[in-house]
Coordinates of N, CA and C in Angstrom, one line a residue:
X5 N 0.8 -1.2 0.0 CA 0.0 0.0 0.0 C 0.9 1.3 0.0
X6 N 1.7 1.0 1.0 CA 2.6 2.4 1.1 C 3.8 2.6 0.0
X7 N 3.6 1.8 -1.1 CA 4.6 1.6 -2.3 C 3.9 2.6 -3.5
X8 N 2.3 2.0 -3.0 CA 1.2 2.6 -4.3 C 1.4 4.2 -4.2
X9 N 1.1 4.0 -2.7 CA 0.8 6.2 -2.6 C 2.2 6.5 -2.9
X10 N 2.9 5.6 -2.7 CA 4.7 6.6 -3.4 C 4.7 6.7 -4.8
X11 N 4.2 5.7 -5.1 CA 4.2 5.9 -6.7 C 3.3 7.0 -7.3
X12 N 2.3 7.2 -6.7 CA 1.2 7.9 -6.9 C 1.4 9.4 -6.5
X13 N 2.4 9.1 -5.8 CA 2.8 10.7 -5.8 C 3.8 11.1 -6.6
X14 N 5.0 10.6 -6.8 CA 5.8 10.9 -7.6 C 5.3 10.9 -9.0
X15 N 4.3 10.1 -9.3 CA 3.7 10.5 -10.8 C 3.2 12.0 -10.8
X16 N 1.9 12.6 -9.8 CA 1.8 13.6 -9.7 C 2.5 14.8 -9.2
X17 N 4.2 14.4 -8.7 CA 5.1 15.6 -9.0 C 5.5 15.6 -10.1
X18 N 5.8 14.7 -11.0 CA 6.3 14.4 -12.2 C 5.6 15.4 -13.2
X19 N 4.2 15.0 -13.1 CA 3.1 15.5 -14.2 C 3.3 16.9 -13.6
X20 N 2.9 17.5 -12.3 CA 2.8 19.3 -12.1 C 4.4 20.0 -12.5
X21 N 5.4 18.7 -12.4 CA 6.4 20.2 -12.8 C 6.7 19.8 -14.6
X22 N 6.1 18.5 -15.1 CA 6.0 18.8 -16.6 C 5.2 20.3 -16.8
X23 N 4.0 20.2 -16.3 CA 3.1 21.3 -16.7 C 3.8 22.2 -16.1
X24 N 4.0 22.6 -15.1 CA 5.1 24.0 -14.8 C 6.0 24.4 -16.1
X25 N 7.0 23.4 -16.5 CA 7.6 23.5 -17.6 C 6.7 24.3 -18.8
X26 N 5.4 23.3 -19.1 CA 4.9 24.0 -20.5 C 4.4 25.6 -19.9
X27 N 4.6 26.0 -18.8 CA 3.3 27.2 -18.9 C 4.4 28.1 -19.2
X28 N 5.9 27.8 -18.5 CA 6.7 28.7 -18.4 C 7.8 28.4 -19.7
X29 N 7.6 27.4 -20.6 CA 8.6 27.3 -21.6 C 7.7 28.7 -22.7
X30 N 8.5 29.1 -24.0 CA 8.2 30.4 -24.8 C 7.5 29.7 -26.0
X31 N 6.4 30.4 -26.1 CA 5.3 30.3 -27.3 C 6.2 30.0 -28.1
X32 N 6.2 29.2 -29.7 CA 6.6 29.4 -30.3 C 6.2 30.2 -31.6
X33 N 6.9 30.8 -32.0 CA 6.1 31.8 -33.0 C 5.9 31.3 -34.2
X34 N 4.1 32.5 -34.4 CA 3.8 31.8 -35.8 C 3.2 33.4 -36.6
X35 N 3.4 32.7 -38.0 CA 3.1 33.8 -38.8 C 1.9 33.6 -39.3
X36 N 0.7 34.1 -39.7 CA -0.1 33.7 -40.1 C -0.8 34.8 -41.1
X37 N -1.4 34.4 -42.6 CA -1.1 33.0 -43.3 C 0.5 33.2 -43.4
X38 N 0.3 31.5 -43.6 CA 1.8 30.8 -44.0 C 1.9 31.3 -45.4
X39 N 0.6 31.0 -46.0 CA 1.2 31.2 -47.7 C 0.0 31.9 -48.2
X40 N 0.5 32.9 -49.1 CA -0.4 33.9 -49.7 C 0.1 34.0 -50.9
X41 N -0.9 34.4 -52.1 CA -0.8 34.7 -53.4 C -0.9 36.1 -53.9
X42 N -0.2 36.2 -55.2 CA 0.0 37.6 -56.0 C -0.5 37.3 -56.9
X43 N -0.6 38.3 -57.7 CA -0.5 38.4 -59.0 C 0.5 39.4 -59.8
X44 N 1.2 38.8 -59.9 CA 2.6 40.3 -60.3 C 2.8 40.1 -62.0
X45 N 3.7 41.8 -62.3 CA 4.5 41.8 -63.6 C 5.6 42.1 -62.4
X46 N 6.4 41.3 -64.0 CA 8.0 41.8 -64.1 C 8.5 42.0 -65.2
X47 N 9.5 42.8 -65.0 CA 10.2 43.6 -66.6 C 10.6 42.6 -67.0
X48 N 11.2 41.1 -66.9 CA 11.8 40.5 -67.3 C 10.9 38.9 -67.0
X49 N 10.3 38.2 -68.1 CA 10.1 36.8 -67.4 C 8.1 37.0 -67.8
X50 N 7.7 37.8 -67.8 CA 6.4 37.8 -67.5 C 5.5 38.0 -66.9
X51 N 4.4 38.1 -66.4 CA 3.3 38.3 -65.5 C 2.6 36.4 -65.0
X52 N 2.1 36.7 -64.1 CA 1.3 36.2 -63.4 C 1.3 35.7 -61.9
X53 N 0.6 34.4 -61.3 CA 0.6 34.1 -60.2 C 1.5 33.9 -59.5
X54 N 1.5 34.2 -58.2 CA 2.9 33.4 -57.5 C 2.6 33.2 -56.1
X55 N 3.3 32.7 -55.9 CA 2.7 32.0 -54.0 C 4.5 32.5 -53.3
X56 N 3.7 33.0 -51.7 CA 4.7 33.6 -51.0 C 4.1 32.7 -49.8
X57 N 5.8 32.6 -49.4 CA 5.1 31.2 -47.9 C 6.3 31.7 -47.4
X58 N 5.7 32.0 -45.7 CA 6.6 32.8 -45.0 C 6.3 32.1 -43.5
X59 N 7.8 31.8 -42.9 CA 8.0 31.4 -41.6 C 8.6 32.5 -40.7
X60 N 8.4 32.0 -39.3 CA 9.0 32.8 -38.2 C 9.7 32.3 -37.1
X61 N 10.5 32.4 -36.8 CA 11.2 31.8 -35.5 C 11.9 33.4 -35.0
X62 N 11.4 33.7 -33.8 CA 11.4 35.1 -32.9 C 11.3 35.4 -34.1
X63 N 12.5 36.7 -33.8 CA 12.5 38.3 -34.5 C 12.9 37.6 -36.2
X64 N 13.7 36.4 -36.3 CA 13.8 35.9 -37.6 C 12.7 35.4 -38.1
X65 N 12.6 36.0 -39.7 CA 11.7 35.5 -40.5 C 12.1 35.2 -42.0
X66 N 11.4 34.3 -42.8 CA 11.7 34.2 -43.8 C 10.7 34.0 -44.7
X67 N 11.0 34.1 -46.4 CA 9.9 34.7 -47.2 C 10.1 33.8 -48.4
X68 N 9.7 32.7 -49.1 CA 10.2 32.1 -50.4 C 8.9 32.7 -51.1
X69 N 9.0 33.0 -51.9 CA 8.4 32.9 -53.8 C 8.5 32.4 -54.8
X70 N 7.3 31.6 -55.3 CA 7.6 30.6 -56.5 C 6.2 30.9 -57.2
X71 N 6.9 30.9 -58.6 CA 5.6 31.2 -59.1 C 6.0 29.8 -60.9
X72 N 5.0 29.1 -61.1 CA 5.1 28.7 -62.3 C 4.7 29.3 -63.7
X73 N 3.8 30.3 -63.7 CA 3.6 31.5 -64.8 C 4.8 32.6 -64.8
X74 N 5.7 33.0 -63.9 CA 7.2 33.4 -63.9 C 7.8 32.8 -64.2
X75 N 9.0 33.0 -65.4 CA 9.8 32.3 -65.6 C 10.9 32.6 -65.9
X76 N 11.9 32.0 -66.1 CA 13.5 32.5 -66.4 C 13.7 31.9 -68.0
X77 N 13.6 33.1 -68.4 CA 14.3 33.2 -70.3 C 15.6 31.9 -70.8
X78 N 16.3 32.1 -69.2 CA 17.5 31.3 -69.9 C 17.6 30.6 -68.6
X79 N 18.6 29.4 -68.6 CA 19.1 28.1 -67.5 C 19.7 29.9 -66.7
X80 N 19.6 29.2 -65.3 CA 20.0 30.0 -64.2 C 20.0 29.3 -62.8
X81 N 21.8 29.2 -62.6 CA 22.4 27.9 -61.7 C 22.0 28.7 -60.3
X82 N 21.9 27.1 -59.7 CA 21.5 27.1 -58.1 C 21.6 28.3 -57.7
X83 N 21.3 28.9 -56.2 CA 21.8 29.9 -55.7 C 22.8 31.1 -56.2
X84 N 22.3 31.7 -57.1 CA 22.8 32.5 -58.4 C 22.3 33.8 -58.2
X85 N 21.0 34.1 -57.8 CA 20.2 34.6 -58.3 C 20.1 35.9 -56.4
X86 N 20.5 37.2 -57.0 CA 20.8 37.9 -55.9 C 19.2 38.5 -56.0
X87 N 18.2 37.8 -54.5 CA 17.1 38.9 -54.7 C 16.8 39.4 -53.2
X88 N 15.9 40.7 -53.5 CA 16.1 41.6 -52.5 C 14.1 41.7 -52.4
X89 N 13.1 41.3 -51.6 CA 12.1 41.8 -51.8 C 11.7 42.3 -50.6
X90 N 10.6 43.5 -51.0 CA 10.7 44.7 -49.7 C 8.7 44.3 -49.6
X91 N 8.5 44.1 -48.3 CA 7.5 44.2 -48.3 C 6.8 45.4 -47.2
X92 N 5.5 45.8 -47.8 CA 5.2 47.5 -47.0 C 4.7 47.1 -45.4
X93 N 5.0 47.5 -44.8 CA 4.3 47.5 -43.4 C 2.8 48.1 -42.9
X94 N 2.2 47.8 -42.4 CA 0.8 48.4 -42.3 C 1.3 49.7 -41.1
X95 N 2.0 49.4 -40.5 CA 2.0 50.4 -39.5 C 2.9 51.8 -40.0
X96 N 3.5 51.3 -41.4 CA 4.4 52.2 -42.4 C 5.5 52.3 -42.3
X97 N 6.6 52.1 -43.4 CA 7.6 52.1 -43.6 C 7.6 50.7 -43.7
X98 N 8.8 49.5 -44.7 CA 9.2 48.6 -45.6 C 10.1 47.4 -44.0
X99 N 9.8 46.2 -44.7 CA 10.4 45.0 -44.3 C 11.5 44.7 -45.4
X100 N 12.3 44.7 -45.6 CA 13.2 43.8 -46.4 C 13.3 42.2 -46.2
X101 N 13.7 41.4 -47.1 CA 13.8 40.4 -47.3 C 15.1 39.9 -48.2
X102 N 15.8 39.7 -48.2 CA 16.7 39.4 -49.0 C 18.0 38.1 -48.9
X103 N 18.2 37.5 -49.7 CA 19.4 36.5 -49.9 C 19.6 36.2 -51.3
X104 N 20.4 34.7 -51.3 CA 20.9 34.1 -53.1 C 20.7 32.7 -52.5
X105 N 19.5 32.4 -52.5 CA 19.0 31.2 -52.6 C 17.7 30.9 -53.5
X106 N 18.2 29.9 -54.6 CA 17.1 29.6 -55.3 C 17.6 28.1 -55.8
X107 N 16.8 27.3 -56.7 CA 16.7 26.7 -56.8 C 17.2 26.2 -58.5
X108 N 18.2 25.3 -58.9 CA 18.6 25.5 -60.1 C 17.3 25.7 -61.2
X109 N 17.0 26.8 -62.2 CA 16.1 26.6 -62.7 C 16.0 26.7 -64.3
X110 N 15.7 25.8 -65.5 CA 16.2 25.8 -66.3 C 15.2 27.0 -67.6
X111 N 15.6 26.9 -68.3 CA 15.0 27.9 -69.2 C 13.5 28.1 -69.8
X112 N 13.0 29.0 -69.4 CA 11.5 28.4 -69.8 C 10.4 28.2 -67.7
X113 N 11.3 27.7 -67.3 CA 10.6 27.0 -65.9 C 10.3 28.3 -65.1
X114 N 9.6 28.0 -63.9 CA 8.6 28.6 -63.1 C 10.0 29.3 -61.9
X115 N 10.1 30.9 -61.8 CA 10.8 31.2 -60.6 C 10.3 31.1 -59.2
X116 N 11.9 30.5 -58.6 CA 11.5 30.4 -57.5 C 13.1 30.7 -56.6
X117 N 13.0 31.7 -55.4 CA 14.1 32.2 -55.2 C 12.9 32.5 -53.3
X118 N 14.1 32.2 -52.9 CA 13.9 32.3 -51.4 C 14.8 30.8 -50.4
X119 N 14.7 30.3 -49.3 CA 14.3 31.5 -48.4 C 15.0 32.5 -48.2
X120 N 14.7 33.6 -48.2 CA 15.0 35.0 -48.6 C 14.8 35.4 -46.8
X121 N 15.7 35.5 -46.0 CA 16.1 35.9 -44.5 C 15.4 37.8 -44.1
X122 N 14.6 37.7 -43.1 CA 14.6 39.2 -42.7 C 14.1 38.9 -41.5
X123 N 14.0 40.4 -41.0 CA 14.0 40.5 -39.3 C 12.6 41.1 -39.1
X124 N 11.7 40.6 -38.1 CA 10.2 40.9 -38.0 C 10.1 41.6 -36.3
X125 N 9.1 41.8 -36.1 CA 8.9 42.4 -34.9 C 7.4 41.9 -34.4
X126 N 6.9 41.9 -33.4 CA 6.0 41.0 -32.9 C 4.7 42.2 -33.3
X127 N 3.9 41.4 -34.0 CA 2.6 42.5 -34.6 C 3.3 42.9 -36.0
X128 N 4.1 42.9 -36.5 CA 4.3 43.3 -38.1 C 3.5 42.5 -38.6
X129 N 2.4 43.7 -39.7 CA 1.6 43.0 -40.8 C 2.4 43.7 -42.1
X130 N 2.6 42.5 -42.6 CA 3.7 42.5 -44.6 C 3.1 42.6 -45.5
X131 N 2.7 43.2 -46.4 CA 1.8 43.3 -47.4 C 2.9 43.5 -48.5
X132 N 3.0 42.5 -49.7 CA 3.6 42.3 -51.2 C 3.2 43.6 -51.8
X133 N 2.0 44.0 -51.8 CA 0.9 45.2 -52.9 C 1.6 46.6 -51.9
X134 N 2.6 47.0 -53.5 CA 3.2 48.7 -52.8 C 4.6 48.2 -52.7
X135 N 5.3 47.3 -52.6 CA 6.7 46.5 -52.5 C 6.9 46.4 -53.3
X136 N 8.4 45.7 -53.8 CA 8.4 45.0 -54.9 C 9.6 43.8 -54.9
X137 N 10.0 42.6 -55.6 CA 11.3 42.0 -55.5 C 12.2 42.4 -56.8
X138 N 13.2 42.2 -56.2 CA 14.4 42.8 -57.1 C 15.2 41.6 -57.4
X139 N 15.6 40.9 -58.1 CA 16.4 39.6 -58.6 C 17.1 40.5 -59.8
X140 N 18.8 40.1 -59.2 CA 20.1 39.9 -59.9 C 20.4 39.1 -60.6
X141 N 20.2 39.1 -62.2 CA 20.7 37.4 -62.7 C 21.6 37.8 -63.7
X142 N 23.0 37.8 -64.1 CA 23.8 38.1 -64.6 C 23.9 39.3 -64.6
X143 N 24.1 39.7 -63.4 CA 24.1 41.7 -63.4 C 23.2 42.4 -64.2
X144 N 22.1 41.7 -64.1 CA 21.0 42.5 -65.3 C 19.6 42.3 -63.9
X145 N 18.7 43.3 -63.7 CA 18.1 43.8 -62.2 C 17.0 43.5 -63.1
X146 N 15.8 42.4 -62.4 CA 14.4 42.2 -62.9 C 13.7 42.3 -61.9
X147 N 12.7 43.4 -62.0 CA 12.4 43.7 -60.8 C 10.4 43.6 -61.1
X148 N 10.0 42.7 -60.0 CA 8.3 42.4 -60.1 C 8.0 42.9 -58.6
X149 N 6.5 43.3 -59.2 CA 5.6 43.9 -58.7 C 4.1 43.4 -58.5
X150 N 3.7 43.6 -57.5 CA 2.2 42.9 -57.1 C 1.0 43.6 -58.0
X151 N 0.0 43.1 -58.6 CA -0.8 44.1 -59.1 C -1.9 44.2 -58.3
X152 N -2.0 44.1 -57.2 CA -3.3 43.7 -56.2 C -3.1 43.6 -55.0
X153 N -3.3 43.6 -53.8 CA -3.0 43.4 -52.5 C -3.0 41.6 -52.5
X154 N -2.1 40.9 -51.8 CA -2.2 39.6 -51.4 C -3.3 39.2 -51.1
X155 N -3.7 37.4 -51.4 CA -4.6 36.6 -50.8 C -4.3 35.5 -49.9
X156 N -4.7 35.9 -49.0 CA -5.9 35.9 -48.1 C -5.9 37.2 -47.5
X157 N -4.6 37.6 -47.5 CA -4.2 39.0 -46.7 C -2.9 38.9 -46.2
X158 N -2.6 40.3 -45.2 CA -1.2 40.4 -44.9 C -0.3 39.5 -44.1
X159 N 0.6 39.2 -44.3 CA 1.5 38.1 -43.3 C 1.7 38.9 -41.7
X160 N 1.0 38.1 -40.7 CA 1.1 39.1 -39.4 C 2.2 38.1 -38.7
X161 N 2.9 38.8 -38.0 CA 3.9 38.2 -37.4 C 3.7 38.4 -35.7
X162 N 4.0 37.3 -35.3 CA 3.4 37.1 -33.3 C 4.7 37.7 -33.0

């Protein structure tokens, strides 16, 4: 008997300082939506849809874009591709987004360049519409533009 209540207690210190742990371990952050759509031109490559899918861990965040109706004119190797995209803030003034990661992509195919690294703040809402992305591809600057505010809406960051 006096084995059971020991066991029976030590389960229930076990279990209250597990839960102590979760109340006092840190949210983990989320951005929400994860993934939203444009509709953009670019001087270079074409017009149409593209999907932005964006993560957050703290004050780091990150932004990829891939669109299969954008495309690259000519083969353009792995991580090549210098891009910089700024998105507007609701509360005003710009988020940057920028790196040279993309994915090898051959001529003709769907652009896709990210995760593109930037720094968020808890309550930033990102909005694409008013921004724009800037991609470097052989020292020649192609720069796209949203023609519409994002769908579903702005990326808010916790």
């Amino acid at each position: 008997m006096r084995g059971k209540q020991l066991g029976i207690a030590a389960a229930l210190a076990a279990g209250t300082l597990a839960a102590t742990g979760l109340a006092f371990a840190p949210a983990a952050a989320a951005v929400t939506p994860q993934t939203a759509t444009i509709n953009a031109t670019c001087s270079i490559g074409g017009s149409g849809a593209a999907t932005l899918t964006a993560t957050q861990d703290g004050t780091a965040a990150t932004i990829t874009l891939s669109s299969t109706e954008i495309t690259a004119p000519i083969d353009v190797a792995q991580d090549s591709v210098g891009s910089t995209l700024t998105m507007v803030k609701a509360s005003g003034g710009t988020t940057v987004f920028s790196g040279t990661k993309n994915p090898a992509i051959p001529a003709g195919g769907g652009v896709s360049v990210g995760p593109l690294d930037g720094t968020v703040a808890s309550g930033d809402s990102l909005e694409a519409y008013g921004g724009s992305l800037q991609m470097v591809v052989f020292g020649i600057t192609i720069t796209c533009t949203a023609d519409a505010p994002q769908s579903p809406g702005p990326f808010v960051f916790d």
